[in-house]
mmCIF file of C-alpha atoms in Angstrom:
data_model
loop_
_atom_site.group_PDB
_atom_site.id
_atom_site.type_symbol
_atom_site.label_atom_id
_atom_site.label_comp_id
_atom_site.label_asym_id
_atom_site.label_seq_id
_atom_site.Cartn_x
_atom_site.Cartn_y
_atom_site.Cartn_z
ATOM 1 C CA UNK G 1 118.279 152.695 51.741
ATOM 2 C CA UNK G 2 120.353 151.212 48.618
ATOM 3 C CA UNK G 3 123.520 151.617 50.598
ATOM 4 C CA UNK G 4 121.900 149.973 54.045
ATOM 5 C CA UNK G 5 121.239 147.274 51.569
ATOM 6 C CA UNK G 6 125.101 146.885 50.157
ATOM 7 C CA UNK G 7 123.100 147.816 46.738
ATOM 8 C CA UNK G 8 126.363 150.210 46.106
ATOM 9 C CA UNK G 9 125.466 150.617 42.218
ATOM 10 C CA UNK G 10 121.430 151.647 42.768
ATOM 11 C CA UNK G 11 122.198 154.173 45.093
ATOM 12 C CA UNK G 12 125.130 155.783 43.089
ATOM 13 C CA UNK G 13 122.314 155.641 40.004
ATOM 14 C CA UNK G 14 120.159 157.369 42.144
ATOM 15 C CA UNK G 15 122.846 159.745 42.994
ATOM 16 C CA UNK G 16 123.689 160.201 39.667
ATOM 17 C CA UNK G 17 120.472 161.056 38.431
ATOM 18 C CA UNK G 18 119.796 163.419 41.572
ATOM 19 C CA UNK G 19 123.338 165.190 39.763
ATOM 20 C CA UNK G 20 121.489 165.675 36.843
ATOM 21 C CA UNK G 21 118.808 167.645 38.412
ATOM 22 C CA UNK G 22 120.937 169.612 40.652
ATOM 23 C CA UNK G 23 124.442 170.129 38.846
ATOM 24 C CA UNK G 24 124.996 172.366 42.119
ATOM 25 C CA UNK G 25 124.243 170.167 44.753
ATOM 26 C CA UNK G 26 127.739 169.369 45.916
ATOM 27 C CA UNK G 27 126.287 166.997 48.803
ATOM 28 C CA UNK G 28 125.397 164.472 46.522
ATOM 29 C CA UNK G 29 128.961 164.328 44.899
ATOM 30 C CA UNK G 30 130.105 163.303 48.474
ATOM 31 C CA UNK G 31 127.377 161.607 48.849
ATOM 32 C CA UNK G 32 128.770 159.689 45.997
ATOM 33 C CA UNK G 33 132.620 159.375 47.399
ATOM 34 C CA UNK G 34 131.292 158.060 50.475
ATOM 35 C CA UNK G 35 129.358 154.798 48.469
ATOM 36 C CA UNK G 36 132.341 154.646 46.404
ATOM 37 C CA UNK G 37 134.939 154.178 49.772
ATOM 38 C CA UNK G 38 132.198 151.775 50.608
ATOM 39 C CA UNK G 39 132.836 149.912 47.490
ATOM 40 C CA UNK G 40 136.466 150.022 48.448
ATOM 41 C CA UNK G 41 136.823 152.137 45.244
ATOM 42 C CA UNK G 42 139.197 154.982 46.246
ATOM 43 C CA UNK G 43 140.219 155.751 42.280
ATOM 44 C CA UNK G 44 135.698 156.549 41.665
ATOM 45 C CA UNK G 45 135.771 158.652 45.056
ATOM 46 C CA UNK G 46 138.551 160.874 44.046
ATOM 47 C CA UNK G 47 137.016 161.613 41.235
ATOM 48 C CA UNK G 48 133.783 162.478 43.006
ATOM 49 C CA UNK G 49 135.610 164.426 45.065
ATOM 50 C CA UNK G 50 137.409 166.243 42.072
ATOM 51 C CA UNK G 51 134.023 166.937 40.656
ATOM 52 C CA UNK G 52 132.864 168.661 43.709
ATOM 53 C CA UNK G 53 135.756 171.063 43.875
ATOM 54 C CA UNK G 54 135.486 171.869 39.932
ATOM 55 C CA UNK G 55 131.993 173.132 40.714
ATOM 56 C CA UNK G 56 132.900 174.343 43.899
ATOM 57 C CA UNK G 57 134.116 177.750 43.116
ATOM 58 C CA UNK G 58 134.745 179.814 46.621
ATOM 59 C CA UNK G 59 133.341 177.236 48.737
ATOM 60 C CA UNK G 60 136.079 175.687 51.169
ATOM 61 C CA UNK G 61 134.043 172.020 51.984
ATOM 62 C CA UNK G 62 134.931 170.413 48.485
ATOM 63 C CA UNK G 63 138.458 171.462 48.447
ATOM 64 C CA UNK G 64 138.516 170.212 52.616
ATOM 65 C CA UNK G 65 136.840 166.950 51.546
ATOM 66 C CA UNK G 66 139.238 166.012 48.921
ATOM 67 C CA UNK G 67 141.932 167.041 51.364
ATOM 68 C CA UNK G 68 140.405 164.794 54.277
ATOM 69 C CA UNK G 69 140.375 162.014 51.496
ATOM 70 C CA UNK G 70 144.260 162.242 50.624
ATOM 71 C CA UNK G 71 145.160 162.752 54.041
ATOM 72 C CA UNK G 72 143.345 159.416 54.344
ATOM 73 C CA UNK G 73 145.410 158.053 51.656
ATOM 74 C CA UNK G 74 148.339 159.481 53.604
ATOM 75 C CA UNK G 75 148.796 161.521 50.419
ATOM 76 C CA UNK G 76 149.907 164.317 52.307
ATOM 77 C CA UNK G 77 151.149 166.811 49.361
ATOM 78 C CA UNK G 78 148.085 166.365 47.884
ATOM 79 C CA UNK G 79 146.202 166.999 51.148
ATOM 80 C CA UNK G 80 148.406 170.048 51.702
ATOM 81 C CA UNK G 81 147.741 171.395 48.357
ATOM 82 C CA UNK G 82 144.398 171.241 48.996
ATOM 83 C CA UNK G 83 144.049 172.466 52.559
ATOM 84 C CA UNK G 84 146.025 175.811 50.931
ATOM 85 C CA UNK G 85 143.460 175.978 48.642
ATOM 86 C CA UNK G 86 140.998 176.886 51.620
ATOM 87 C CA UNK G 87 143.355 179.017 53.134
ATOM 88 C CA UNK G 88 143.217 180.719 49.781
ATOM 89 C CA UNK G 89 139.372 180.388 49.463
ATOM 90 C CA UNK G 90 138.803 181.769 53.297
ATOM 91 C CA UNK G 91 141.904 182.831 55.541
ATOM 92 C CA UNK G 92 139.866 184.164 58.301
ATOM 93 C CA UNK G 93 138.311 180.315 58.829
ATOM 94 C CA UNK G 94 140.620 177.912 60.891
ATOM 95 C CA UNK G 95 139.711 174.818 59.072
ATOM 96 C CA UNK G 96 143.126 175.198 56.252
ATOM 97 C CA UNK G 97 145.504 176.185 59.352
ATOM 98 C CA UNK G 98 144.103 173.195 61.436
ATOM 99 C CA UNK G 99 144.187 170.816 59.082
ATOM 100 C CA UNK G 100 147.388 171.582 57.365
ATOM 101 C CA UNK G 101 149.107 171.583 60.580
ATOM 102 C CA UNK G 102 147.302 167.880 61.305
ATOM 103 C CA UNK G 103 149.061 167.011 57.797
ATOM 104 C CA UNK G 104 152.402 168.628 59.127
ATOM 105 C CA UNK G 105 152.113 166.900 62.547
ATOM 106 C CA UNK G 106 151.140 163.216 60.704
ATOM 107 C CA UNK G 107 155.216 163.533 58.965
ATOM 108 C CA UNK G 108 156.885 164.544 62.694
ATOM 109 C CA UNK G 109 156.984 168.248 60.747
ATOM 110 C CA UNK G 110 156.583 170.458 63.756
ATOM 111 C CA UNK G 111 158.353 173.656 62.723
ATOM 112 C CA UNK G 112 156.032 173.468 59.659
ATOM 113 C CA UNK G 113 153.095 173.015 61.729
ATOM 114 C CA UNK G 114 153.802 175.071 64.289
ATOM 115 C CA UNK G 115 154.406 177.974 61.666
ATOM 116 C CA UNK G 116 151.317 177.488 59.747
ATOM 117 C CA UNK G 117 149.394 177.544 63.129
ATOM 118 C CA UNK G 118 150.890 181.233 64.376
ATOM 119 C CA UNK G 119 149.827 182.073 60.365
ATOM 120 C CA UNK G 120 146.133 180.648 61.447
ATOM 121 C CA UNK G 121 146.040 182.469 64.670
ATOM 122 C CA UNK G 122 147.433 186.000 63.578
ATOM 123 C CA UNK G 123 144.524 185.383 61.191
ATOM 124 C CA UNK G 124 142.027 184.143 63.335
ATOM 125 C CA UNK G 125 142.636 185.186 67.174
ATOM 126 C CA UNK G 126 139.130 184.308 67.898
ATOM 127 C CA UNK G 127 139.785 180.638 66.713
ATOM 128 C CA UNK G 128 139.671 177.789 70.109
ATOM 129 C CA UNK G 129 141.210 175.529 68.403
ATOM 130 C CA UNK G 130 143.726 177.541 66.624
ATOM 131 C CA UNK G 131 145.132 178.991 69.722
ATOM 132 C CA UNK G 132 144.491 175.491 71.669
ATOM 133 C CA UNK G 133 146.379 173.607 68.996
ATOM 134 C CA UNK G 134 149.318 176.636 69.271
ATOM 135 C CA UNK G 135 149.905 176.569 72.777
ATOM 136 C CA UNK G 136 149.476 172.296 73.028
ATOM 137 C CA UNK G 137 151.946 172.577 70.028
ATOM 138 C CA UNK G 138 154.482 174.406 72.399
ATOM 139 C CA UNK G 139 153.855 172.432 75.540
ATOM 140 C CA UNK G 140 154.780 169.372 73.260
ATOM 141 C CA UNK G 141 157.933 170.999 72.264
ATOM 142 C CA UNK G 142 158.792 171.918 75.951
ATOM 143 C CA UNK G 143 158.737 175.447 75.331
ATOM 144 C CA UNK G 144 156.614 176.569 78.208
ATOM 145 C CA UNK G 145 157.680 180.318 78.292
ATOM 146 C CA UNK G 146 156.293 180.526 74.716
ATOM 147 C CA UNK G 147 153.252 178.909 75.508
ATOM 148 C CA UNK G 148 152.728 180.707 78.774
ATOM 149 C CA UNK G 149 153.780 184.209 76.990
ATOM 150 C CA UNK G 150 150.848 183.478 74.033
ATOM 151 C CA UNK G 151 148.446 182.954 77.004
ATOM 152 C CA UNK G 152 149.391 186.016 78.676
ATOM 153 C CA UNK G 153 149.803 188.240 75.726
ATOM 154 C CA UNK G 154 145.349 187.321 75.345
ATOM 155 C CA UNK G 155 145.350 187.737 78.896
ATOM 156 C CA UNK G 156 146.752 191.450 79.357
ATOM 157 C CA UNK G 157 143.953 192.364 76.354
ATOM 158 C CA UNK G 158 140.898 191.002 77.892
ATOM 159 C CA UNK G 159 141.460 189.171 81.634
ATOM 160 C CA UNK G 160 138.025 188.460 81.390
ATOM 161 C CA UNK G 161 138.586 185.546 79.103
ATOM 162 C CA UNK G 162 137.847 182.561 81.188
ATOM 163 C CA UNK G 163 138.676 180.310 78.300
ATOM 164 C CA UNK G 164 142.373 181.356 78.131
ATOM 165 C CA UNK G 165 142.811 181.608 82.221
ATOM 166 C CA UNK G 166 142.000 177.415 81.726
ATOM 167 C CA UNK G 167 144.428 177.006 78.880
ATOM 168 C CA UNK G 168 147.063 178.660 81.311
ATOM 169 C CA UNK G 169 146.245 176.544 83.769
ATOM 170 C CA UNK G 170 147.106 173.508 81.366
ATOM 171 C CA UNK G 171 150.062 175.124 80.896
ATOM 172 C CA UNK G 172 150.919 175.669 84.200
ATOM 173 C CA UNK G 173 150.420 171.655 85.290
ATOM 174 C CA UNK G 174 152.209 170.766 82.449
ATOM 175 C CA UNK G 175 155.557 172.875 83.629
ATOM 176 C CA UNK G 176 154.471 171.223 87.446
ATOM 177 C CA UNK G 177 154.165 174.811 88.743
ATOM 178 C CA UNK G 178 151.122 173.106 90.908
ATOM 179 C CA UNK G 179 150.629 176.742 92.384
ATOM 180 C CA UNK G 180 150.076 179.023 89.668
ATOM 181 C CA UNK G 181 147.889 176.282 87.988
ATOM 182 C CA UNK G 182 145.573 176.385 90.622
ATOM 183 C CA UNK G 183 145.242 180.554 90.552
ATOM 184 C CA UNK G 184 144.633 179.739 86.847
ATOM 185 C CA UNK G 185 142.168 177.227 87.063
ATOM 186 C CA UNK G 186 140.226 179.522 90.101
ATOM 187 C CA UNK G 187 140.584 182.468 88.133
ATOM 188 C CA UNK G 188 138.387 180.556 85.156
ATOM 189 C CA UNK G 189 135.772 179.353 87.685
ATOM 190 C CA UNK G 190 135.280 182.521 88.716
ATOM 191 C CA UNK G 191 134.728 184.246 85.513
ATOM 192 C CA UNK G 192 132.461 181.251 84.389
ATOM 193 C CA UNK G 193 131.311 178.909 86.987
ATOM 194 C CA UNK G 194 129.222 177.071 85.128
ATOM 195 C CA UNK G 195 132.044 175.821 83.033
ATOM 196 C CA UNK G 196 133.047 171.664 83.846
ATOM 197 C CA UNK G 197 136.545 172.402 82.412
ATOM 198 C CA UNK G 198 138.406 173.663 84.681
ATOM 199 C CA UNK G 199 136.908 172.203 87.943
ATOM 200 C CA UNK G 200 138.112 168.947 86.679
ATOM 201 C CA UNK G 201 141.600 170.305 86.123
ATOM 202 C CA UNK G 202 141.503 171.495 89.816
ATOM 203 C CA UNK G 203 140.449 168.391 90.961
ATOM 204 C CA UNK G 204 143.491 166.376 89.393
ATOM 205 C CA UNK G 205 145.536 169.092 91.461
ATOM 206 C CA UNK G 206 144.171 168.142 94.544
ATOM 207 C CA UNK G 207 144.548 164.519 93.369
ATOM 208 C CA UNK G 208 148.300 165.045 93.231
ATOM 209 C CA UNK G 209 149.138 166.621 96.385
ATOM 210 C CA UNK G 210 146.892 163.887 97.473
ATOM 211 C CA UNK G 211 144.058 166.188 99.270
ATOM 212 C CA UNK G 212 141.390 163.432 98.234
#
């Protein structure tokens, strides 16, 4: 309510004292960054930040909060250095790869982000976004074989994957093979047909050879 108000310096006392009851409570040290951003403070939400990941211990959020706020800052090293920190913490979760490849991506690094993604998805094969962010990576870079071979490679394992017949697919339009896209894109509606995805994606293939 203090902060609706623009009363910046009641809510962080009521913050504060909240703190004092629950050293632990880590939301209320963010809770704090975010008034002090308000305040266009970045020096007191930093510190907020730092506070959270001193009590943090194994938890990855503080350490991914202080990286989202130098990333912010476009303070990348520090964001990196951070964003490790989680991979340390947890390297079965996607968040560190993701991220740190989003900080690798920001400087035009993409053999750095590329590498820390195949790191993230030997890790986490499960991960959507992992393997989305992979494969995108590699369509971006024009190297469709790769792309099409990491879809393939999930493929020959379990061909009941409808998720990865649609990120074929995408691969497929993007190299203009108009053909095997569409066997993709089927292949996914038939293994999940309530799925929007890849209808749409269809659709835009029809759109191009102009069968409106």
């Amino acid at each position: 309510a203090h902060a609706v108000n623009k009363e910046y310096e009641l809510a962080l006392d009521v913050l504060e004292k909240a703190y004092e009851k629950l050293p632990r409570a880590l939301v209320l040290l963010k809770a704090m960054a975010r008034i002090n951003m308000m305040q266009k403070d970045p020096g007191a939400a930093e510190r907020n930040l730092k506070r959270a990941v001193d009590a943090a211990g194994n938890t990855p959020d503080p350490y991914l909060a202080l990286g989202d706020f130098y990333f912010a800052e476009k303070n990348y090293d520090q964001a990196l250095a951070q964003y490790r920190s989680v991979i340390d913490i947890k390297p079965d979760s996607a968040a560190g790869y993701l991220k740190s490849a989003s900080v690798y991506a920001a400087q035009k690094k993409e053999a750095q982000a590329l590498s820390i993604l195949e790191r993230g998805y030997e890790k986490n094969p499960d991960a959507a976004l992992v393997l989305v962010n992979l494969v995108n990576l590699h369509v971006r870079k024009k190297d469709i074989k790769t792309a099409v071979r990491i879809c393939q490679d999930r493929l020959d394992k379990n061909d009941k994957e409808a998720f990865t017949w649609n990120l074929l697919g995408g691969v497929r339009l993007a190299e203009k093979d108009l053909d095997k896209a569409q066997q993709a894109f089927e292949k996914a509606i038939e293994l999940k047909p309530d799925w929007g995805k890849p209808y749409e994606s269809l659709a835009r293939i029809y759109l191009v050879r102009g069968e409106k």
